[in-house]
Short mmCIF file of C-alpha atoms in Angstrom, two decimals:
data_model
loop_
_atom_site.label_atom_id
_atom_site.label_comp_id
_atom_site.label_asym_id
_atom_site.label_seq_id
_atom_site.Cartn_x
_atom_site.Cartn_y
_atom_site.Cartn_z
CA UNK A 1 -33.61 5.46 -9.95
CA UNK A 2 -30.97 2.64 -10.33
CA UNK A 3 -28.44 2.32 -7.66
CA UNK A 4 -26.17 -0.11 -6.40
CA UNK A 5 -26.96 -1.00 -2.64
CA UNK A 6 -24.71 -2.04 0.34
CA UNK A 7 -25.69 -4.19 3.71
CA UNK A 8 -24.63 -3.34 5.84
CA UNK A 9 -24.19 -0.56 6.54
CA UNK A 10 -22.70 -0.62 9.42
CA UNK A 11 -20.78 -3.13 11.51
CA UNK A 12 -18.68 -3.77 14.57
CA UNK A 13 -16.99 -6.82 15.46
CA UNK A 14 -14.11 -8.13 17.35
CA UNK A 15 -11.00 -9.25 16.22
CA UNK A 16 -10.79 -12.77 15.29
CA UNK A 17 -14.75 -12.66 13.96
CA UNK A 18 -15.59 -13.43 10.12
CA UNK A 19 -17.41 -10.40 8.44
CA UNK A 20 -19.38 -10.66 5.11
CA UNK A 21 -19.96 -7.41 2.96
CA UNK A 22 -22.78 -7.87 0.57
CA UNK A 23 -23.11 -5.12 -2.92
CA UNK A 24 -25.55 -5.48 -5.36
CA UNK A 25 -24.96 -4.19 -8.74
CA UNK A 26 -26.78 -1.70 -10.92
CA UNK A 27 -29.33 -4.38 -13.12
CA UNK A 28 -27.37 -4.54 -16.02
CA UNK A 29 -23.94 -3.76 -15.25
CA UNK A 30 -21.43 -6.47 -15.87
CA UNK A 31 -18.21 -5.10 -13.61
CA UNK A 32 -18.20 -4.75 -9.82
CA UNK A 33 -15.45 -3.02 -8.20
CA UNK A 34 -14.41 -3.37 -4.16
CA UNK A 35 -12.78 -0.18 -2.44
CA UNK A 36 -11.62 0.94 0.83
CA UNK A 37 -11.34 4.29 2.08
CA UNK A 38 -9.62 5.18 5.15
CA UNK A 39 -7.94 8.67 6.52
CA UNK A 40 -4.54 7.23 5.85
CA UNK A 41 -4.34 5.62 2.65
CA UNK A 42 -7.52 7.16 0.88
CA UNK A 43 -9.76 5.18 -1.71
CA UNK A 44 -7.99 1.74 -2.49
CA UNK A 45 -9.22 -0.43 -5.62
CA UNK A 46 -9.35 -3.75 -3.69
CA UNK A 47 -10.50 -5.98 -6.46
CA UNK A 48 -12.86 -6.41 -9.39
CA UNK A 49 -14.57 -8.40 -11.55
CA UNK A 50 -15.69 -8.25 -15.02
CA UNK A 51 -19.19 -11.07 -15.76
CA UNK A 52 -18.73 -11.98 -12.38
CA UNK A 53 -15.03 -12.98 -13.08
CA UNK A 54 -12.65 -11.73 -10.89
CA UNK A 55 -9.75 -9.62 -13.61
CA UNK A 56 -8.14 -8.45 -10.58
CA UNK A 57 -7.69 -8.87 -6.92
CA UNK A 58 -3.47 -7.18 -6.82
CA UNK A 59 -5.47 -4.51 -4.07
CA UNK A 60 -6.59 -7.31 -1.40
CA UNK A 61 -4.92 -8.88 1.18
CA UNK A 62 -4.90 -12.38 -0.34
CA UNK A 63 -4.43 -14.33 3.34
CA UNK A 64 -7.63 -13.07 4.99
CA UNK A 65 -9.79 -11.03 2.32
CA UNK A 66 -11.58 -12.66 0.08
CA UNK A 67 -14.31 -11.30 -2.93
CA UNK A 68 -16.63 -13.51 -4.90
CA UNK A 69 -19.79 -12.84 -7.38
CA UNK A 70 -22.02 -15.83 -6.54
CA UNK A 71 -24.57 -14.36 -9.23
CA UNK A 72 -24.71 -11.02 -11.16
CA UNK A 73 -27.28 -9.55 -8.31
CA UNK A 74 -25.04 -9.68 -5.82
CA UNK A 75 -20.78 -9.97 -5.05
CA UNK A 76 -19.21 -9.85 -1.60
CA UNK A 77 -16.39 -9.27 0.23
CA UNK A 78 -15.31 -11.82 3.39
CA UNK A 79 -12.51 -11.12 5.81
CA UNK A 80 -11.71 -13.64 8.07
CA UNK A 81 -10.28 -13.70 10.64
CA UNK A 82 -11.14 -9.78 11.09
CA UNK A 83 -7.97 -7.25 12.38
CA UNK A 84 -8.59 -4.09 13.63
CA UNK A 85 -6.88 -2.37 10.93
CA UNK A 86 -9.08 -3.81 8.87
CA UNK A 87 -11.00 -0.71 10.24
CA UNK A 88 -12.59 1.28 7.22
CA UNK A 89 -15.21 2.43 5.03
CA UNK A 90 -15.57 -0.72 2.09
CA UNK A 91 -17.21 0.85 -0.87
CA UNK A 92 -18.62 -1.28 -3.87
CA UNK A 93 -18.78 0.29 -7.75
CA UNK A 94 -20.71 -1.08 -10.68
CA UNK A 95 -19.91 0.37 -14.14
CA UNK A 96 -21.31 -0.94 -17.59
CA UNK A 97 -18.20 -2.29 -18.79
CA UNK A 98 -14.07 -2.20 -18.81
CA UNK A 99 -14.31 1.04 -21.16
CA UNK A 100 -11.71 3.71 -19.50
CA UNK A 101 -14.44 5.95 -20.49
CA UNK A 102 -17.02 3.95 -18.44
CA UNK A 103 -18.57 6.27 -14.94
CA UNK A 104 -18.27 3.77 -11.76
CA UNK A 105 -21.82 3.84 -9.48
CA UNK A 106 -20.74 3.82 -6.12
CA UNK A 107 -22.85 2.25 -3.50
CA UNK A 108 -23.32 4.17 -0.12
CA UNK A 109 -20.53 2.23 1.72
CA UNK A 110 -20.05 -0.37 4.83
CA UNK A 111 -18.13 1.20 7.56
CA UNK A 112 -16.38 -1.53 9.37
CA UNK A 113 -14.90 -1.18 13.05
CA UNK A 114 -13.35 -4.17 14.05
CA UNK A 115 -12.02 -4.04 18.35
CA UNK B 1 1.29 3.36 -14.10
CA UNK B 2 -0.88 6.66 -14.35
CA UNK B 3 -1.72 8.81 -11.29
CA UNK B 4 -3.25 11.56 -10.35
CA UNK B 5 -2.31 14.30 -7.23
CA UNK B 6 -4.59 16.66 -5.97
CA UNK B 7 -3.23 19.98 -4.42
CA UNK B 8 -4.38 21.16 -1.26
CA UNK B 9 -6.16 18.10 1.22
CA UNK B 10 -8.68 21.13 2.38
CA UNK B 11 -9.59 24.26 0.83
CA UNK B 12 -11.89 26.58 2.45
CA UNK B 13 -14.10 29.41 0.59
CA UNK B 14 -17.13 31.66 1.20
CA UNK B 15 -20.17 31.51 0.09
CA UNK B 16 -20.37 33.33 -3.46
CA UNK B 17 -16.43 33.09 -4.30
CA UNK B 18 -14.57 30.96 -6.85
CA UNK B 19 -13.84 27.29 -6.34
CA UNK B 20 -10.73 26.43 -7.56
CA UNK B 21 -9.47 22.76 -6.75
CA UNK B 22 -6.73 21.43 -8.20
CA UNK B 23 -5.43 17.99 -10.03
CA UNK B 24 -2.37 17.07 -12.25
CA UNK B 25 -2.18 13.82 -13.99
CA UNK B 26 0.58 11.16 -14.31
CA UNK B 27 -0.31 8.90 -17.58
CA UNK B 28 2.26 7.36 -20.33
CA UNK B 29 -1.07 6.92 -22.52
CA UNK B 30 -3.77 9.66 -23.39
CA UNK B 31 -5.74 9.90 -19.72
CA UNK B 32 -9.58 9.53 -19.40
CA UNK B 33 -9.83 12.05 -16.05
CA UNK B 34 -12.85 12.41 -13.79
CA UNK B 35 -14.03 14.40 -10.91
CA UNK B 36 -16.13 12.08 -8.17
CA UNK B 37 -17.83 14.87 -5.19
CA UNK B 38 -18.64 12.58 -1.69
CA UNK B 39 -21.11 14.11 0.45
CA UNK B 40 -20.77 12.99 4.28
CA UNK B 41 -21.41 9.10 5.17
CA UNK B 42 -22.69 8.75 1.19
CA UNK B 43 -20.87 7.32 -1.48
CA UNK B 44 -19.09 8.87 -4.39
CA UNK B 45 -21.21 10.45 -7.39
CA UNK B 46 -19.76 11.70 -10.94
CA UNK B 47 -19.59 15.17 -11.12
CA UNK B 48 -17.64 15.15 -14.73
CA UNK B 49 -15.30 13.57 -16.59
CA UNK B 50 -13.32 13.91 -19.82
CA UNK B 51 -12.94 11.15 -22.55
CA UNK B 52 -10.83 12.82 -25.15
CA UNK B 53 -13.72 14.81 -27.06
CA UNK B 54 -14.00 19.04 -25.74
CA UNK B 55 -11.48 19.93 -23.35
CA UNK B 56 -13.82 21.79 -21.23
CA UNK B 57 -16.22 19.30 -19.91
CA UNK B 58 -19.45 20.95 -18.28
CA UNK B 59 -20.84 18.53 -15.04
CA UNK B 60 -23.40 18.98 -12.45
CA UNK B 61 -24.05 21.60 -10.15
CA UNK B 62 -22.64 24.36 -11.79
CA UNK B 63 -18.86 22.72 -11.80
CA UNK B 64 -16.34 22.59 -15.31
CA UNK B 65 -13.29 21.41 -15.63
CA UNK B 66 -10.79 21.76 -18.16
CA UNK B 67 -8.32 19.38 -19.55
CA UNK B 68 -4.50 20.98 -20.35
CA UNK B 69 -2.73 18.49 -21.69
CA UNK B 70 0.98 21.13 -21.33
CA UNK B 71 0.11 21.51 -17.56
CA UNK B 72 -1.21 17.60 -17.20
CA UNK B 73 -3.72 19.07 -15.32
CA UNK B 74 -7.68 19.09 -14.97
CA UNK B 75 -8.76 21.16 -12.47
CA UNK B 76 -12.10 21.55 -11.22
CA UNK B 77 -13.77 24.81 -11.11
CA UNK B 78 -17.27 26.57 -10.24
CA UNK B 79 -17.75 30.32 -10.56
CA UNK B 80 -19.94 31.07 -7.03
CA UNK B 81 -19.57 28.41 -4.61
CA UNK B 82 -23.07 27.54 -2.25
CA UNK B 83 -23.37 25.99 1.26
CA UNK B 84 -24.51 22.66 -0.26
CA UNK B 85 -20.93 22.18 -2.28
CA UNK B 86 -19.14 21.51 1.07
CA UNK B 87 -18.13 18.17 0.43
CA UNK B 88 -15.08 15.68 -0.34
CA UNK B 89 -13.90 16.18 -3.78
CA UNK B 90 -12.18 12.95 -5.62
CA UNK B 91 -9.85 13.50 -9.28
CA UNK B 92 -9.34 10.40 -10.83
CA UNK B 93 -7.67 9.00 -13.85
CA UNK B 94 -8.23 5.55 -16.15
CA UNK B 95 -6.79 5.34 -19.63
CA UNK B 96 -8.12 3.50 -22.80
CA UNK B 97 -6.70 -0.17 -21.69
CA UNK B 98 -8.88 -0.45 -19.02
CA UNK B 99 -11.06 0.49 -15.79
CA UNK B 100 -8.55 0.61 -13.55
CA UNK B 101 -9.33 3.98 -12.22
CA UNK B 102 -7.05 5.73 -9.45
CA UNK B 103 -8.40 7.93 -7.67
CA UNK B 104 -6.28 10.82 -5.71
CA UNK B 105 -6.03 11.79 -2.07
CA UNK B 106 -9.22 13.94 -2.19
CA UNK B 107 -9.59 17.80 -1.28
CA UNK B 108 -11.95 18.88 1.23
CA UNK B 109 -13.83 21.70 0.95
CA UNK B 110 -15.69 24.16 3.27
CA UNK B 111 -17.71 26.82 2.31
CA UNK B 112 -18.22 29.59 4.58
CA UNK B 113 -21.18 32.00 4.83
#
């Protein structure tokens, strides 16, 4: 059963303090997608990438957030230096292409509370 | 750019009745539109989603929706709602350009027994 897997899963940290979100893709899937979910703005398309290429990172804050596909196993998602509003659930998607018509795989999530 | 707004942030039904939750689209080119259920501390799963072929698109767990292109909607329906459909419920929209999916504010629902 092929699923896309997030570590952690969990984490708290203190303001100031680097975090790194790790996602690995669905084998086979060539487009990762970064979301956020909070109570106050909902699901937010952060950025994604297409063969490990980012196509579009409009949804990030571009001073402290930062996204990268090192190899098609595995993308992540930095923040530094870490804010507490920065406070959310960070979900990654895989899909099997750009197709409109393509499903997104979610991964279970990394909730994120930063003091 | 296209959007999508769900009706109602919680709707609350018992056990046996109709769901009924609701979504209208916002798309200057034909929509692709999709339903996404999130069960607690998971992540989001497809329940259904149409693509332009039958406008009533059958998904998992019992749920349909059906696309109205006059009402821009595609609301989600399931004839006798159980305990283990209480969940967050996600409509979304992407069009034939791209991925870019947008997802609205989600409707919660409860299911009573």
């Amino acid at each position: 059963d092929a699923r896309v897997t997030q570590t952690p899963r969990d984490k708290v940290t203190e303001m100031g303090q680097e975090v790194t979100m790790r996602c690995q893709p669905i084998l086979g899937h060539n487009t990762v997608f970064w979301y956020r979910q909070t109570m106050m703005q909902g699901l937010e398309l952060l950025a994604y990438f297409r063969n490990r290429a980012p196509l579009d990172d409009s949804g990030m804050p571009k001073d402290r957030f930062s996204a990268e596909m090192p190899d098609a196993t595995l993308a992540t998602l930095k923040i530094q230096p870490s804010e507490p509003r920065d406070s959310a659930v960070y979900f990654c998607a895989s899909g099997p292409g750009l197709a409109g018509t393509d499903t997104q795989y979610f991964g279970p999530g990394t909730r994120l509370t930063v003091l | 750019a296209q959007s999508v707004t769900q009706l109602g942030s919680h709707v609350s039904v018992s056990e046996g009745a109709l769901v009924l939750l609701r979504c209208n689209y916002s798309s200057s080119v034909p929509p692709y539109l999709f339903w996404y259920v999130q069960y607690p501390n998971q992540g989001l799963q497809l329940l259904l989603k149409y693509t332009s072929a039958a406008t009533l698109v059958k998904g998992i767990n019992g749920f349909e929706a059906e696309f109205k292109k006059s009402e821009t909607s595609f609301h989600l329906t399931k004839p006798s709602a159980h305990m283990s459909d209480a969940a967050e419920y996600f409509c979304a929209v992407s069009d034939q350009r791209n991925n870019d999916m947008r997802f609205g504010a989600g409707t919660r629902l409860t299911v009573k027994p």
